[in-house]
Coordinates of C-alpha atoms and ligand atoms in Angstrom, one line a residue:
M100 CA 121.2 13.2 310.9
A101 CA 123.5 10.3 310.3
T102 CA 124.5 7.0 312.1
I103 CA 128.6 6.8 312.5
L104 CA 130.6 3.9 314.0
I105 CA 134.1 4.9 315.1
T106 CA 136.8 2.4 316.0
G107 CA 139.4 2.9 319.0
A108 CA 136.9 5.7 320.1
N109 CA 138.0 5.6 323.6
R110 CA 140.8 8.0 323.1
G111 CA 142.6 10.2 321.0
I112 CA 141.4 11.0 317.6
G113 CA 138.6 8.7 317.7
L114 CA 137.3 9.9 321.1
A115 CA 137.4 13.8 319.7
M116 CA 135.6 12.6 316.2
T117 CA 133.0 10.6 318.7
R118 CA 132.5 13.9 320.7
L119 CA 132.4 16.2 317.5
T120 CA 129.4 13.7 315.9
A121 CA 127.4 13.6 319.1
Q122 CA 127.5 17.4 319.4
R123 CA 126.4 17.8 315.9
G124 CA 123.3 15.7 316.7
D125 CA 124.5 12.6 314.7
T126 CA 124.0 9.0 316.6
V127 CA 127.3 7.3 317.2
I128 CA 128.2 3.3 317.5
A129 CA 131.4 4.2 319.6
T130 CA 134.2 1.0 320.1
A131 CA 136.8 0.1 322.7
R132 CA 138.8 -2.9 323.1
M133 CA 137.4 -2.6 326.9
P134 CA 134.3 -0.4 327.2
D135 CA 134.3 -1.0 331.0
N136 CA 137.4 0.8 331.2
A137 CA 136.8 3.7 328.6
D138 CA 135.7 6.3 331.5
A139 CA 135.8 9.4 329.3
L140 CA 133.7 7.8 326.4
N141 CA 131.3 6.4 329.0
E142 CA 130.9 10.0 330.5
L143 CA 130.6 11.3 326.8
A144 CA 127.8 8.8 326.3
A145 CA 126.0 9.5 329.3
E146 CA 126.3 13.3 328.7
T147 CA 124.7 13.2 325.1
G148 CA 122.5 10.5 324.9
R149 CA 123.7 9.8 321.3
V150 CA 126.6 7.8 321.7
A151 CA 126.4 3.8 321.9
V152 CA 129.7 2.3 323.4
R153 CA 130.5 -1.3 322.1
A154 CA 133.1 -3.8 322.8
L155 CA 135.4 -4.5 319.7
D156 CA 139.0 -5.7 319.1
V157 CA 139.5 -5.3 315.4
T158 CA 142.5 -8.0 315.4
D159 CA 140.2 -11.2 317.0
E160 CA 137.4 -12.6 314.4
A161 CA 135.5 -13.6 317.2
S162 CA 135.3 -10.3 318.7
V163 CA 134.2 -8.7 315.3
A164 CA 131.8 -11.5 314.5
A165 CA 130.1 -11.0 318.2
F166 CA 130.4 -7.0 317.5
A167 CA 128.7 -7.5 314.1
D168 CA 125.7 -9.7 315.8
A169 CA 125.5 -6.7 318.2
T170 CA 125.5 -4.4 315.9
T171 CA 122.0 -3.9 313.6
E172 CA 121.7 -0.1 312.5
A173 CA 122.4 1.0 309.0
V174 CA 126.0 2.7 309.3
D175 CA 126.3 5.9 307.2
L176 CA 130.2 6.1 307.9
L177 CA 132.3 3.8 309.1
V178 CA 135.3 5.2 310.5
L179 CA 138.3 2.5 310.9
N180 CA 140.7 4.6 312.9
A181 CA 141.7 2.2 315.7
G182 CA 145.5 1.8 314.7
V183 CA 148.9 1.1 316.7
L184 CA 152.6 2.3 316.6
N185 CA 155.2 0.4 317.5
A186 CA 158.5 2.3 317.0
Y187 CA 160.5 5.1 315.0
G188 CA 163.8 3.4 314.6
G189 CA 165.4 2.1 311.6
L190 CA 166.6 -1.7 311.0
G191 CA 168.8 -1.9 314.1
D192 CA 165.5 -1.0 316.1
P193 CA 165.2 -4.0 318.9
A194 CA 161.7 -3.0 319.1
H195 CA 161.2 -4.0 315.2
T196 CA 160.0 -7.7 316.7
A197 CA 158.2 -10.3 314.7
E198 CA 155.5 -9.9 317.4
A199 CA 155.7 -6.1 317.0
W200 CA 155.1 -6.5 312.9
R201 CA 152.2 -9.0 313.9
E202 CA 150.8 -6.6 315.9
V203 CA 151.0 -3.5 313.7
L204 CA 150.0 -5.6 310.5
M205 CA 147.0 -7.5 312.3
T206 CA 145.8 -3.8 314.0
N207 CA 146.7 -1.2 310.9
V208 CA 145.7 -4.0 308.2
A209 CA 143.9 -6.7 308.9
G210 CA 141.7 -4.8 311.3
P211 CA 139.9 -2.5 308.7
F212 CA 139.7 -5.3 306.0
L213 CA 137.6 -7.6 308.9
V214 CA 135.4 -4.9 310.3
A215 CA 134.6 -3.4 306.8
R216 CA 133.6 -6.7 305.6
A217 CA 131.8 -7.8 308.9
M218 CA 129.9 -4.2 308.4
L219 CA 129.3 -4.2 304.8
P220 CA 125.9 -5.0 305.0
N221 CA 125.3 -2.3 307.4
V222 CA 126.8 0.4 304.9
D223 CA 125.0 -0.9 302.0
R224 CA 121.3 -0.4 303.4
S225 CA 122.2 2.9 304.8
A226 CA 121.5 6.6 302.7
G227 CA 125.3 7.8 303.8
K228 CA 127.3 4.8 302.3
K229 CA 131.1 6.0 303.4
I230 CA 133.8 3.8 304.7
V231 CA 137.0 5.9 306.0
I232 CA 140.3 4.7 306.7
L233 CA 143.1 6.3 309.2
S234 CA 146.4 5.9 307.4
S235 CA 149.1 8.6 307.6
I236 CA 151.4 10.3 305.7
M237 CA 154.0 8.2 306.7
A238 CA 152.3 5.6 304.5
S239 CA 153.7 7.4 301.6
S240 CA 156.2 5.7 299.6
E241 CA 157.7 9.3 297.8
R242 CA 158.1 10.4 301.1
A243 CA 159.8 7.4 302.7
P244 CA 163.2 8.6 305.1
G245 CA 164.1 4.9 306.2
N246 CA 162.8 4.2 309.4
A247 CA 159.4 3.0 311.3
Y248 CA 159.2 0.5 308.7
P249 CA 156.4 -1.8 310.6
Y250 CA 154.2 1.3 310.8
R251 CA 154.5 2.8 307.7
A252 CA 154.4 -0.1 305.8
S253 CA 151.1 -0.7 307.6
K254 CA 150.0 2.5 306.8
A255 CA 150.7 1.9 303.3
A256 CA 149.0 -0.9 303.2
A257 CA 145.8 0.5 304.9
A258 CA 146.1 3.6 301.9
N259 CA 146.2 0.4 299.5
L260 CA 143.4 -1.5 301.0
A261 CA 141.1 1.7 300.8
R262 CA 142.1 2.0 297.1
N263 CA 141.0 -1.6 296.6
L264 CA 137.6 -1.1 298.2
A265 CA 136.9 1.7 296.6
A266 CA 137.0 -0.1 293.2
E267 CA 135.1 -3.0 294.7
L268 CA 132.1 -1.0 296.3
Q269 CA 131.9 1.0 293.5
P270 CA 129.2 -0.7 291.9
R271 CA 127.4 -0.7 295.1
G272 CA 127.5 3.1 295.5
I273 CA 130.0 3.1 298.5
A274 CA 132.7 6.1 298.8
V275 CA 135.7 5.0 300.3
G276 CA 139.0 7.1 301.3
A277 CA 142.1 6.9 303.0
Y278 CA 143.1 10.1 305.7
H279 CA 145.8 11.6 307.1
P280 CA 144.8 13.2 310.4
G281 CA 148.1 15.3 310.7
W282 CA 150.4 15.3 313.7
V283 CA 148.3 15.3 316.3
R284 CA 148.5 15.4 320.3
T285 CA 147.5 11.9 321.2
D286 CA 149.4 9.2 323.1
M287 CA 150.5 8.3 319.7
G288 CA 151.4 11.5 318.2
G289 CA 153.1 12.5 321.6
G290 CA 153.0 15.8 323.3
G291 CA 154.9 17.6 321.2
A292 CA 153.1 17.0 317.8
D293 CA 151.6 19.9 315.6
I294 CA 147.8 19.9 316.4
S295 CA 145.1 19.0 318.9
V296 CA 142.4 16.0 318.8
E297 CA 139.8 18.9 318.2
E298 CA 141.3 20.4 315.3
S299 CA 142.1 17.1 313.3
A300 CA 138.9 15.7 314.5
G301 CA 137.0 18.7 312.9
G302 CA 139.2 18.7 309.6
L303 CA 138.9 15.0 309.4
L304 CA 134.7 15.1 309.6
G305 CA 135.1 18.1 307.2
R306 CA 136.9 15.8 304.4
F307 CA 134.4 12.9 305.4
D308 CA 131.2 14.9 304.5
A309 CA 133.1 16.0 301.4
L310 CA 133.3 12.1 300.1
S311 CA 131.3 11.2 297.3
M312 CA 131.6 8.8 294.5
A313 CA 133.5 11.2 292.4
T314 CA 136.0 11.6 294.9
S315 CA 135.8 7.9 296.0
G316 CA 139.5 6.1 296.3
V317 CA 141.3 9.3 297.4
F318 CA 144.0 9.6 299.8
E319 CA 144.6 13.1 301.4
D320 CA 144.7 14.9 304.6
Y321 CA 142.8 16.5 307.2
R322 CA 142.7 20.0 305.5
G323 CA 142.3 18.2 302.0
Q324 CA 145.6 18.3 301.0
A325 CA 146.2 15.4 298.3
I326 CA 149.1 12.9 299.7
P327 CA 151.2 11.2 297.3
F328 CA 150.8 7.2 297.8
Ligands
LIG502 N1 148.5 11.0 316.3 C1 148.8 11.0 315.1 O1 150.0 11.8 315.0 C2 148.4 9.8 314.1 C3 149.2 10.4 312.6 C4 148.7 10.0 311.8 C5 147.7 8.7 312.0 N2 147.4 8.6 313.0 C6 146.6 7.5 313.0 O2 145.3 7.8 313.4 C7 144.6 7.0 314.0 C8 144.1 7.1 315.6 O3 145.3 7.8 316.2 P1 145.4 8.0 317.8 O4 147.0 9.3 317.6 O5 144.3 8.7 318.4 O6 146.0 7.0 318.7 P2 145.7 6.6 320.2 O7 145.9 7.4 320.9 O8 146.8 5.8 320.2 O9 144.5 5.7 320.1 C9 144.7 4.3 319.2 C10 142.9 3.9 319.4 O10 143.1 2.7 318.6 C11 142.8 1.5 319.4 N3 143.1 0.1 319.3 C12 144.7 -0.1 319.0 N4 144.3 -1.3 318.8 C13 143.0 -2.0 318.9 C14 142.4 -3.0 318.8 N5 143.3 -4.2 318.4 N6 141.4 -3.2 318.5 C15 140.5 -2.1 318.9 N7 140.8 -0.9 318.9 C16 142.3 -0.7 319.3 C17 143.1 2.0 321.0 O11 142.6 1.4 322.0 P3 143.2 0.9 323.3 O12 142.5 2.2 324.3 O13 142.2 -0.4 323.9 O14 144.5 0.7 323.0 C18 142.7 3.1 320.8 O15 141.4 3.3 321.2 C19 145.3 5.5 314.1 O16 144.8 4.5 313.0 C20 146.7 6.3 313.9 O17 147.8 5.4 313.1 C21 147.6 9.1 314.3

C-alpha cells in the first residue's frame, strides 16, 4: 500500500481521488486551505481511518514550510491538484485583472513548484517516487482558440514545469507527468461538464499507476490519450 499526498483535497477531483485511494487501502495525506471547514474530507477521514487532513495554501511559503515540517512520511505519489480558474473570456474580459493573473499563476504554477520542492525529500525516500501535476487540455498551444488567457497560460506553464521536473529528477529515479482530468462536473468544470469526479479520478489514478521512468515527462488525459504541448 502506498502513501499518497493530494493538494486541494477538500472538494472536486481532489476529494474524489482521496476517496478512491483511501478505499483501495492507501494512506492519504489530504490537504485543504481551511481544514476546519473541510466537512466532506473530515467525514471521509473519520469513515476510513486512512486520511490525514493537513492545512496547506500552495501560494504561501510560510504555509508550505509549516506543512513540510508537519509531514515526515515518505510520499510514494505526490498529486499536485490544487488549482483555480478565473474566467473564460478574451482580451476584453474585465475579469483578467493583474490581481487575477497573480492568483492564477501563483496557484497553478508557483504552487506546484513550491510544494514539489518542499516535498522532494519525502518523495526521494519513498518506494513509489512519482510526482503528478494536474494541467488541462486548455494548456495545449496547438488547440489555442484565443480566450481564458490566465488559465490557459498557467496550465501550459504547469505542463512545462512537469516536463522540466521530469528532466531534473530523472537521475534520482523520480517519474513526473502532467495530466488533463477530462471536463469534469466540479465547481470549476460546472454542472454541464462531460464526466463525473468518480470517472475522472478513477481514470487519473490508473494513469498515475502506469507512470514510470520510461514514460516520465508525459502529458496525457485521464484515459491515457496524449495531449499536444
Ligand atoms: N474540472 C475540470 O473540468 C478541470 C479540467 C481541466 C483541469 N482541471 C484541473 O484539475 C484540478 C482540480 O480541479 P477541480 O475541478 O476539482 O477544481 P475545484 O472543484 O474548483 O477545486 C479546486 C481545489 O483547489 C484548491 N485550491 C485553490 N487554491 C488553492 C491554494 N492557494 N492552496 C491550496 N489549495 C487551493 C481548492 O481549495 P478551496 O476549497 O480552499 O478553494 C479546491 O480544493 C485543478 O488543477 C484544475 O485546474 C479541472
